[in-house]
Short mmCIF file of C-alpha atoms and ligand atoms in Angstrom, two decimals:
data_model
loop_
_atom_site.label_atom_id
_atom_site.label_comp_id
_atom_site.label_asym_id
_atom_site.label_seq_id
_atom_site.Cartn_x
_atom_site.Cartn_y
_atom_site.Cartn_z
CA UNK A 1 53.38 7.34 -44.07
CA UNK A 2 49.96 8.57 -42.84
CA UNK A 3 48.91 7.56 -39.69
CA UNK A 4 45.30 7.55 -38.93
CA UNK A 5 45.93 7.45 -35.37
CA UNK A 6 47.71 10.81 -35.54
CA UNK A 7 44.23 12.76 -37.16
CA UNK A 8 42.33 14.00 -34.28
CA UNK A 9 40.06 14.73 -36.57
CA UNK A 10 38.94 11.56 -37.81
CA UNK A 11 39.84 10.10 -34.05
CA UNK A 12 36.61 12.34 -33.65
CA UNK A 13 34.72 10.32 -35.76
CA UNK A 14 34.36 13.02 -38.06
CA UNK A 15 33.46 12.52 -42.01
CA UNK A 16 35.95 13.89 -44.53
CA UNK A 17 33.52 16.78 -45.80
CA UNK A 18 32.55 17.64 -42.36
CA UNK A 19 36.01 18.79 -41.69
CA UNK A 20 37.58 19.17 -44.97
CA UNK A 21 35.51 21.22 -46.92
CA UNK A 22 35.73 24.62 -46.35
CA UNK A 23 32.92 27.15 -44.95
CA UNK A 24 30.17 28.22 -47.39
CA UNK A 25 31.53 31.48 -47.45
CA UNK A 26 35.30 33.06 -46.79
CA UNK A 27 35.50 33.25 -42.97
CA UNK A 28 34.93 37.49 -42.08
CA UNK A 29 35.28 38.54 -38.39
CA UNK A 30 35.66 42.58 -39.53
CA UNK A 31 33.27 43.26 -42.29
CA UNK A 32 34.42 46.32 -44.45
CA UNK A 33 32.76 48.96 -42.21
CA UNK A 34 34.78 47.55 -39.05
CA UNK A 35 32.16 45.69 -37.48
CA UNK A 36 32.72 42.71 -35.54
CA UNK A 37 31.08 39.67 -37.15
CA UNK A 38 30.53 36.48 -35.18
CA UNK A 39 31.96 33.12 -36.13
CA UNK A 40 31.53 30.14 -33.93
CA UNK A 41 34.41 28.60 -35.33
CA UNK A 42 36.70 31.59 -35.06
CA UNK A 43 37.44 33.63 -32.75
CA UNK A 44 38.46 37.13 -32.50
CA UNK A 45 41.94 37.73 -31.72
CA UNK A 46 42.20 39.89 -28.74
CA UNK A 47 42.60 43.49 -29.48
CA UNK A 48 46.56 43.98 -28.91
CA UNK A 49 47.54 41.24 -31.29
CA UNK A 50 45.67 43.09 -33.79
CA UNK A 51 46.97 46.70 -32.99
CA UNK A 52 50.51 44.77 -33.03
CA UNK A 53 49.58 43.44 -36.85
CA UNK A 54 47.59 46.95 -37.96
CA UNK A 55 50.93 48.14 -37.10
CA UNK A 56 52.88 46.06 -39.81
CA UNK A 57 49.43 46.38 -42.25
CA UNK A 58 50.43 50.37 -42.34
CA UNK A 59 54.25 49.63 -42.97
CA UNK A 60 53.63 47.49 -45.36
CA UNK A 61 51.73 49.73 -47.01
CA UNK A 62 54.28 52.31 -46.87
CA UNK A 63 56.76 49.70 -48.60
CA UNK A 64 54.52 49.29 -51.34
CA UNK A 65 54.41 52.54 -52.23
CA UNK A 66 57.52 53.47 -51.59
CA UNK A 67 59.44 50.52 -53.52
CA UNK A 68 57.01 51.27 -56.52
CA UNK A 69 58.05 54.68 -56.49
CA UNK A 70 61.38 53.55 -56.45
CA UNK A 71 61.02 51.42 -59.32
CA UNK A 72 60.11 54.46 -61.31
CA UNK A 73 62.81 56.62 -60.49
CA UNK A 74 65.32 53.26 -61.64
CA UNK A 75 66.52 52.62 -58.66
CA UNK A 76 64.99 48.70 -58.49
CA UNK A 77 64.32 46.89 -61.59
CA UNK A 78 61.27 45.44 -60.50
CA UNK A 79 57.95 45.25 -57.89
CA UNK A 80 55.25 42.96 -57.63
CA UNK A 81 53.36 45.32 -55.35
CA UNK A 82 50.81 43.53 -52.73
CA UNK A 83 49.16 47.28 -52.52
CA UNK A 84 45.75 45.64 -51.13
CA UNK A 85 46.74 42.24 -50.05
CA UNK A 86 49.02 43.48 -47.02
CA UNK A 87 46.89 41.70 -44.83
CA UNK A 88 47.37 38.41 -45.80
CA UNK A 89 51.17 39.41 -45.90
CA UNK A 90 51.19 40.68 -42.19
CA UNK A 91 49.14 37.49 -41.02
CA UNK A 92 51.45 35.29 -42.97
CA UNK A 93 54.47 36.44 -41.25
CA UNK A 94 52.68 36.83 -37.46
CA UNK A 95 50.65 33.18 -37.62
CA UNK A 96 53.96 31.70 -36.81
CA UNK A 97 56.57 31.12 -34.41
CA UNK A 98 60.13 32.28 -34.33
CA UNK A 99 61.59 28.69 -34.75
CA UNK A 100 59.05 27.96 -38.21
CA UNK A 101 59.78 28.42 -41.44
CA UNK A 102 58.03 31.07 -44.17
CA UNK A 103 58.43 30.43 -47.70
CA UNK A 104 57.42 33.40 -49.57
CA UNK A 105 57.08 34.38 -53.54
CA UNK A 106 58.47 37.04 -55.06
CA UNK A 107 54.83 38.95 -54.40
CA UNK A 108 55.63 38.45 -50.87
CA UNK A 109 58.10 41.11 -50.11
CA UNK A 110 55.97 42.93 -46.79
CA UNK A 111 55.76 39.28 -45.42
CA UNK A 112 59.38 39.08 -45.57
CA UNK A 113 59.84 41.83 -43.96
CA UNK A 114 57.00 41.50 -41.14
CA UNK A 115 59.11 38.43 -40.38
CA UNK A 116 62.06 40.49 -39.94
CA UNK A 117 64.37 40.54 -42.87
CA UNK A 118 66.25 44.15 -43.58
CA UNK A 119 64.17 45.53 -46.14
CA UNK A 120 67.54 46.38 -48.38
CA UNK A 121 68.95 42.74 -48.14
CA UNK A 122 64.76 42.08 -49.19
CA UNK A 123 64.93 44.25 -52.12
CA UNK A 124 68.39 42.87 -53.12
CA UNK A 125 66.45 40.50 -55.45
CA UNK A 126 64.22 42.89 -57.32
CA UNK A 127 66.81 45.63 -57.68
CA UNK A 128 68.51 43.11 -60.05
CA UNK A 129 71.52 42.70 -57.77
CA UNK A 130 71.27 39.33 -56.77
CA UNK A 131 69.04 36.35 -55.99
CA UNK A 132 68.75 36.81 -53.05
CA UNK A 133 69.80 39.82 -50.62
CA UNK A 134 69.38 38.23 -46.99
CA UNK A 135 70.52 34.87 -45.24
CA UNK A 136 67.54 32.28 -45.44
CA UNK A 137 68.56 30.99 -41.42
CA UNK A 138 68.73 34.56 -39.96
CA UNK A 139 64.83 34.61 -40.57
CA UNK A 140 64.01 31.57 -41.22
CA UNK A 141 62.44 33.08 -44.32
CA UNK A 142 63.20 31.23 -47.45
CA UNK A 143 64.24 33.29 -50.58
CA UNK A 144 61.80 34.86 -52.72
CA UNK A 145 60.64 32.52 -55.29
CA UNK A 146 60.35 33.51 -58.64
CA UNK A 147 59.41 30.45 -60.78
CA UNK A 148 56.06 29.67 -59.72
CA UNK A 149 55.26 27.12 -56.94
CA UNK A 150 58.68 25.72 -56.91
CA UNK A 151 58.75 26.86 -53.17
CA UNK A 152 55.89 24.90 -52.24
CA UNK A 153 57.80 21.83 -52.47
CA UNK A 154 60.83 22.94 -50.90
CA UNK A 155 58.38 23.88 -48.02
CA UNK A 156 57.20 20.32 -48.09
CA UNK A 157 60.58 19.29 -47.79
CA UNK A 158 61.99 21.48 -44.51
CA UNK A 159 58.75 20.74 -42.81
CA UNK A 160 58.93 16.78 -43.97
CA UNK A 161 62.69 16.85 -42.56
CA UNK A 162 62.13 18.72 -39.72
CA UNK A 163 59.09 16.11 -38.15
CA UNK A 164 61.80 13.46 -38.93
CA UNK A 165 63.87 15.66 -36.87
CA UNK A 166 61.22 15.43 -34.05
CA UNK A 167 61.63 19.67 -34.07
CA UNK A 168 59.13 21.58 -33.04
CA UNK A 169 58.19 23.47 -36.62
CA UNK A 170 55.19 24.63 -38.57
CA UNK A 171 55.66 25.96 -41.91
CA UNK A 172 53.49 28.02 -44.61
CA UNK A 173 54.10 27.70 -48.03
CA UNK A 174 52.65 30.79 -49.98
CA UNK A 175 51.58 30.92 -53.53
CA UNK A 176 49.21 32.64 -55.82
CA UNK A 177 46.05 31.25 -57.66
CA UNK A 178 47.72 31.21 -60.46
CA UNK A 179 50.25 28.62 -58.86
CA UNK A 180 47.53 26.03 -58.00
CA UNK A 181 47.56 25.27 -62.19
CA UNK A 182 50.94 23.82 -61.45
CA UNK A 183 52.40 20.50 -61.22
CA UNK A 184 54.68 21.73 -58.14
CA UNK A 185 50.98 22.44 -56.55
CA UNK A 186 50.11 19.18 -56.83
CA UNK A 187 53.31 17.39 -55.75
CA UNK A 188 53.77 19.31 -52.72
CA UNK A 189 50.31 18.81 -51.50
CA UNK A 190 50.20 15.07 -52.16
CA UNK A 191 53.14 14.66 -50.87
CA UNK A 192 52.30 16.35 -47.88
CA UNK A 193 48.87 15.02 -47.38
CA UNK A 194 50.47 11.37 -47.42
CA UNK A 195 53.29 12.08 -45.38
CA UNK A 196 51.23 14.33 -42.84
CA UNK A 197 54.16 16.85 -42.82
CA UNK A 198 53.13 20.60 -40.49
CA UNK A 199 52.90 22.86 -43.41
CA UNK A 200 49.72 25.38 -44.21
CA UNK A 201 49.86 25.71 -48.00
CA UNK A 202 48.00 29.77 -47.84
CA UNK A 203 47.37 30.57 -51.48
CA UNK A 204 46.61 34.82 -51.76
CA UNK A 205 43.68 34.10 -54.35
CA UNK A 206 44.00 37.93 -55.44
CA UNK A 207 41.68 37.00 -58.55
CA UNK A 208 44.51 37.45 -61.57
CA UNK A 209 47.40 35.60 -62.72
CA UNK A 210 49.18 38.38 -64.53
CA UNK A 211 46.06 38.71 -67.21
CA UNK A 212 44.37 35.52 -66.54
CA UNK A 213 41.24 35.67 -64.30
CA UNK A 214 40.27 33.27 -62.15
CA UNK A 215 37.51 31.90 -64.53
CA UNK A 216 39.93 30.70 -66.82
CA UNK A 217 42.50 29.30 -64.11
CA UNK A 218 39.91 27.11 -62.52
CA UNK A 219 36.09 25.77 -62.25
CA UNK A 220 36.48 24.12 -58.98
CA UNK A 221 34.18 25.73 -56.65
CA UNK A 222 36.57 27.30 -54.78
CA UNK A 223 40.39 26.61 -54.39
CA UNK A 224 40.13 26.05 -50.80
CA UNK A 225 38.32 22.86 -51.89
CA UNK A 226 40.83 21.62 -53.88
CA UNK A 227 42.26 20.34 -50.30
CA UNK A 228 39.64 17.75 -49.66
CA UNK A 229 40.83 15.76 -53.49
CA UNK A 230 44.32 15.29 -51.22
CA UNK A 231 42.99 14.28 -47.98
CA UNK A 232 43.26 17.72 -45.98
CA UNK A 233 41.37 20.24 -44.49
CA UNK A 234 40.94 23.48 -46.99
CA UNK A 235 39.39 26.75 -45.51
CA UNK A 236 38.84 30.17 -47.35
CA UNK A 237 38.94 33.47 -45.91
CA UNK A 238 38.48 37.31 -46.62
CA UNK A 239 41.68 38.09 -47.36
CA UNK A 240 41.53 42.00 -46.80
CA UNK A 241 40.19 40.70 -43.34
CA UNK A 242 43.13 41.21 -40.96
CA UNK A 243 41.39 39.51 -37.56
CA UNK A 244 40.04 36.60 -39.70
CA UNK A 245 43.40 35.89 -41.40
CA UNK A 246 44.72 35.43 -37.91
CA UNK A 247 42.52 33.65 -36.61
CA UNK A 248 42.21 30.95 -39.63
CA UNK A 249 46.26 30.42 -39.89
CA UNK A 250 46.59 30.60 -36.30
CA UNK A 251 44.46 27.68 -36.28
CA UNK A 252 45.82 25.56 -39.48
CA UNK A 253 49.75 26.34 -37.78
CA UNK A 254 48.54 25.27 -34.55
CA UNK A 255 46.93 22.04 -35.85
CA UNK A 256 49.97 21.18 -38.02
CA UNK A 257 51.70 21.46 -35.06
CA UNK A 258 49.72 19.43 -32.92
CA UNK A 259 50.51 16.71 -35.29
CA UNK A 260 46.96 17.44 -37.62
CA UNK A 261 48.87 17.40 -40.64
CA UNK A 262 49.05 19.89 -43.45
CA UNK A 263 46.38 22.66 -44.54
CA UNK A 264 45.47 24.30 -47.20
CA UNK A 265 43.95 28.17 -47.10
CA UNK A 266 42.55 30.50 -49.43
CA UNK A 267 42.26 34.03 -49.07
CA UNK A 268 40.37 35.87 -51.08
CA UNK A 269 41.72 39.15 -51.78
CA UNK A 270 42.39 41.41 -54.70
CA UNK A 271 45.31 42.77 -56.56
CA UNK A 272 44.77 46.38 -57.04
CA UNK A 273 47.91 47.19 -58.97
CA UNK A 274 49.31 45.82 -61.98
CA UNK A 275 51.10 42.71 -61.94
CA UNK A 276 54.53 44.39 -61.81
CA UNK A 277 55.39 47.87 -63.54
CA UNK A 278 56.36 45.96 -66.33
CA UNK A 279 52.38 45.12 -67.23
CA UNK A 280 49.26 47.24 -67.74
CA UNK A 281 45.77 46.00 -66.12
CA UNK A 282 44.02 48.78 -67.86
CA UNK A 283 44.13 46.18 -71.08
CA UNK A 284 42.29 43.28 -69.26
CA UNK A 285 40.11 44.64 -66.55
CA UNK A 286 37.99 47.41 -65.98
CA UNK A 287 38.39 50.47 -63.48
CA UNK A 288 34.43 49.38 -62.09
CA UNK A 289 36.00 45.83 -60.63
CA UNK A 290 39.12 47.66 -59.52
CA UNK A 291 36.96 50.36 -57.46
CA UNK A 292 35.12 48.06 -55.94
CA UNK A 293 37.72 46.50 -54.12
CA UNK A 294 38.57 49.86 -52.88
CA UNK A 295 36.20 50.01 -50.04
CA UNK A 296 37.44 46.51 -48.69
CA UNK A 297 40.49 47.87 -48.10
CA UNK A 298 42.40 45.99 -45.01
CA UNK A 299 43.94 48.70 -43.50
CA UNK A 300 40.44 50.89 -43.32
CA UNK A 301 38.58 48.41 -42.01
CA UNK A 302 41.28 47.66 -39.03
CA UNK A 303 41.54 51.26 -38.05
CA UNK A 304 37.89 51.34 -38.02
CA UNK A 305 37.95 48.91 -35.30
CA UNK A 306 40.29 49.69 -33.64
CA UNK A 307 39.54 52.72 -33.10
CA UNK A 308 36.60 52.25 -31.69
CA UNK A 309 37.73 49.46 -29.13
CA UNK A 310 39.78 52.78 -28.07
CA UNK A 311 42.79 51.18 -28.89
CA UNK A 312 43.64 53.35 -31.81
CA UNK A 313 43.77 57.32 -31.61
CA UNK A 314 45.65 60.01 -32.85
CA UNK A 315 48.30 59.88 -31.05
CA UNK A 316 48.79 56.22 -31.28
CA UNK A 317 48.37 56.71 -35.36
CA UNK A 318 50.90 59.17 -35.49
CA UNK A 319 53.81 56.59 -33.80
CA UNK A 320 52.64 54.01 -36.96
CA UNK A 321 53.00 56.51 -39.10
CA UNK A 322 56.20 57.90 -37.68
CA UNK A 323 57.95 54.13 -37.93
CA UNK A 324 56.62 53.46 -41.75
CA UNK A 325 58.02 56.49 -42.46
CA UNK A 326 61.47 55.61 -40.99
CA UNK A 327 61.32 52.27 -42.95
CA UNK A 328 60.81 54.16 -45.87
CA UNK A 329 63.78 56.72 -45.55
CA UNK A 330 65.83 53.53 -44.98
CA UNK A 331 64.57 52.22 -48.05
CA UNK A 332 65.37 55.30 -50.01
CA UNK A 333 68.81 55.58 -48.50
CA UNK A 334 69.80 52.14 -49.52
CA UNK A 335 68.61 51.80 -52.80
CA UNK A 336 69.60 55.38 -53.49
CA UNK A 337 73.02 54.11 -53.14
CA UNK A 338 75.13 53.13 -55.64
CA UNK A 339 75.97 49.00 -55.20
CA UNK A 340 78.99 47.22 -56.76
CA UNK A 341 78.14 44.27 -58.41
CA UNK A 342 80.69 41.67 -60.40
CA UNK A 343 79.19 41.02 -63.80
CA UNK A 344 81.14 37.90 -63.47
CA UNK A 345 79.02 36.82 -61.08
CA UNK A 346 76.84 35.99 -63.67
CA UNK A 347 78.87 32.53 -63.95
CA UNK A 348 79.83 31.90 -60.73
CA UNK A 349 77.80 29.69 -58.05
CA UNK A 350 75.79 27.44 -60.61
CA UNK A 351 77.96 24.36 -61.77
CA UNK A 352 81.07 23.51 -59.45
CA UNK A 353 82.34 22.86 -63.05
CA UNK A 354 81.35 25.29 -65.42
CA UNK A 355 80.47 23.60 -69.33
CA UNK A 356 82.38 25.24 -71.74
CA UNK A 357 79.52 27.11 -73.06
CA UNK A 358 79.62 29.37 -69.58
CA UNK A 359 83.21 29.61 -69.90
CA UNK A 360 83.09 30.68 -73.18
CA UNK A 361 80.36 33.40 -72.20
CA UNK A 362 82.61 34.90 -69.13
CA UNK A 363 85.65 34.93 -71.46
CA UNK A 364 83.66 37.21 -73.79
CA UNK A 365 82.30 39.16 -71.06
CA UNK A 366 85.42 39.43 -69.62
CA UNK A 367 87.26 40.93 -72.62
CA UNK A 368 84.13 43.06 -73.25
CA UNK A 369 84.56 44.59 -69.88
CA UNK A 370 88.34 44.84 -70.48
CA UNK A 371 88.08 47.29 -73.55
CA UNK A 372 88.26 50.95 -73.16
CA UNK A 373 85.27 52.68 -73.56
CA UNK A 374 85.24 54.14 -77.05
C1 TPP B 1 56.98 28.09 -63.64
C2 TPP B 1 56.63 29.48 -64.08
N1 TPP B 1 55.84 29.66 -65.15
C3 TPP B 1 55.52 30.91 -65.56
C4 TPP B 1 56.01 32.00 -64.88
C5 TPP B 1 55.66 33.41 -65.37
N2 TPP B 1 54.79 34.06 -64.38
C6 TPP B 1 55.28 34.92 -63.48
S1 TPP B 1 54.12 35.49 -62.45
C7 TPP B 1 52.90 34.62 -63.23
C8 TPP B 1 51.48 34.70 -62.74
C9 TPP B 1 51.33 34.13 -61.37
O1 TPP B 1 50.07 34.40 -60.86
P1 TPP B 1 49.64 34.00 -59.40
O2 TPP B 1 50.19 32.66 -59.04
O3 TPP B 1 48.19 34.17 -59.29
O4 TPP B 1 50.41 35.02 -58.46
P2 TPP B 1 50.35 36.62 -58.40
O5 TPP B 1 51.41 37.13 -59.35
O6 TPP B 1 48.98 37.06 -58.77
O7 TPP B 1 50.70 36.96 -57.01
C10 TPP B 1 53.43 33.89 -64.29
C11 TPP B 1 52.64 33.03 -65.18
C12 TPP B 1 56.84 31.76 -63.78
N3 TPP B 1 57.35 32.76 -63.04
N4 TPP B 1 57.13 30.49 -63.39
#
């Protein structure tokens, strides 16, 4: 149970909305044009951690584009692009250590691999191949979940076992703002809140839940304050803001694992392509919204700066570009060949003892599969 002696914050005599509510506006260290802005809360992280994470921002990119195009040529059945929100997905997977946990949703695919995964075992999942491609422990990266804030508990649950383990591990739970409308939402943070487990709940507010806007998900004033209703800290951020992503996680992971207890974080971002291929924005939004989340792009903003802390140039450019491009050939190569998959699987790995429904179904799939062609 909560222990009030373990909440420095309150051990600083702190009230609850002094330190749970979050700032007036999303925390911004780079503004859109590149320029530094000041926060006395936040600080800048120092300039190689950022060309490190500008590094991942551009491959990420690059996987974006190229799995899309990849979808269209039928090589994957299906990707939720995070074209625009690659920063949040590149501080997600760099805010934490090697020995914490990630628990990503299917969005999440460039965090995955920022974290290390092999982008084919990755893509595994939305080629339609299998639930999941890679090993969960090689990473520590859980698999891609699907049905919507289901992970957030299962988060709740490593990071809840793993302080009763006395181990030394943070996790962040990811979800959309969609997700918060969820019971799972609710559970997990409760749950975490009263158990004071290390987990950063970091919801990618990227204003759309397939069709649904944000006005009709929510009237709270923000989602970041949801966090104060369970007794936690919530903070929101510019979530095309690579510097201030970093520097807001890197403080909710190191509080949870200073023994703060949980967080929640918002970024506010934008989701510049449809939801997957299989939907068309053009039907609920107009192109005027979309282009003006065009010049708060993450990746312009970054090079910007960078470049002129003289830590980006040409030359230095051209190596990023040369590794997305090698991730992307990879990518190409694997998907462009041909995998063997067991329909059977279908049945296998759900019930130690299938019901007689699912061995009806393989039965008729099996005979099905056993006719010549005619
Ligand atoms: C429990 C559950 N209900 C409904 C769905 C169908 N669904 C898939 S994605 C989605 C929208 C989710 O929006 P959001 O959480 O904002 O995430 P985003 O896709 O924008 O990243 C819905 C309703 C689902 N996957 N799981």
């Amino acid at each position: 149970m909560q222990d009030p002696s373990r909440r420095p914050d309150l051990d600083q005599q702190a009230t609850a909305e002094s330190y749970m509510l979050p700032s007036a506006q999303p925390v911004q260290l780079v503004d859109p044009d590149g320029r530094h802005v000041h926060n006395d809360k936040y600080p800048l992280p120092d300039g190689e951690a950022l060309l490190a994470a500008y590094r991942e921002l551009v491959v990420g990119r690059r996987v974006n584009d190229q799995a899309n195009a990849l979808v269209r040529q039928g090589r994957m059945a299906v990707y939720p692009s995070s074209h625009g929100q690659e920063a949040c997905q590149v501080a997600a997977a760099v805010c934490i250590d090697k020995q914490d946990w990630l628990f990503p949703t299917y969005r999440d695919t460039v965090a995955v691999l920022a974290r290390g995964v092999d982008p084919i075992q990755a893509l595994t999942l939305l080629r339609g191949d299998w639930h999941s491609g890679y090993d969960p422990y090689e990473h520590n990266v859980s698999i891609q979940a699907t049905p919507l804030a289901t992970q957030l508990l299962h988060a709740v649950g490593v990071a809840h076992a793993a302080k009763l383990k006395g181990e030394n591990t943070v996790v962040v739970a990811m979800c959309g703002d969609g997700a918060t409308s969820e019971g799972d939402f609710h559970e997990a943070l409760n749950f975490a809140a009263v158990f004071h487990v290390p987990v950063v709940f970091f919801v990618q507010n990227n204003q759309y839940a397939i069709s649904v806007p944000l006005h009709h998900q929510t009237v709270a004033p923000s989602l970041a304050h949801k966090a104060i209703g369970y007794g936690m800290p919530g903070e929101r951020v510019d979530g095309n803001d690579l510097a201030a992503l970093l520097s807001v996680l890197g403080k909710a992971v190191e509080r949870a694992r200073d023994g703060g207890g949980p967080a929640l974080v918002e970024a506010h971002t934008y989701r510049m392509q449809s939801h997957t291929n299989a939907d068309d924005a053009t039907r609920y939004r107009k192109d005027d919204e979309v282009q003006q989340w065009v010049s708060k792009d993450p990746i312009q903003r970054m090079r910007t700066y960078l470049t002129d802390l003289n830590l980006l140039d040409e030359e230095v450019e051209k190596n990023i570009a040369e590794k997305a491009e090698t991730v992307a050939a990879a990518m190409r190569d694997g998907l462009n060949a041909e995998s063997e998959v067991d329909p059977e699987d279908l049945f296998r790995y759900v019930f130690t003892e299938k019901t007689s429904q699912l061995l009806e179904q393989a039965a008729k799939l099996r005979d099905e599969l056993a006719r010549e062609p005619a």
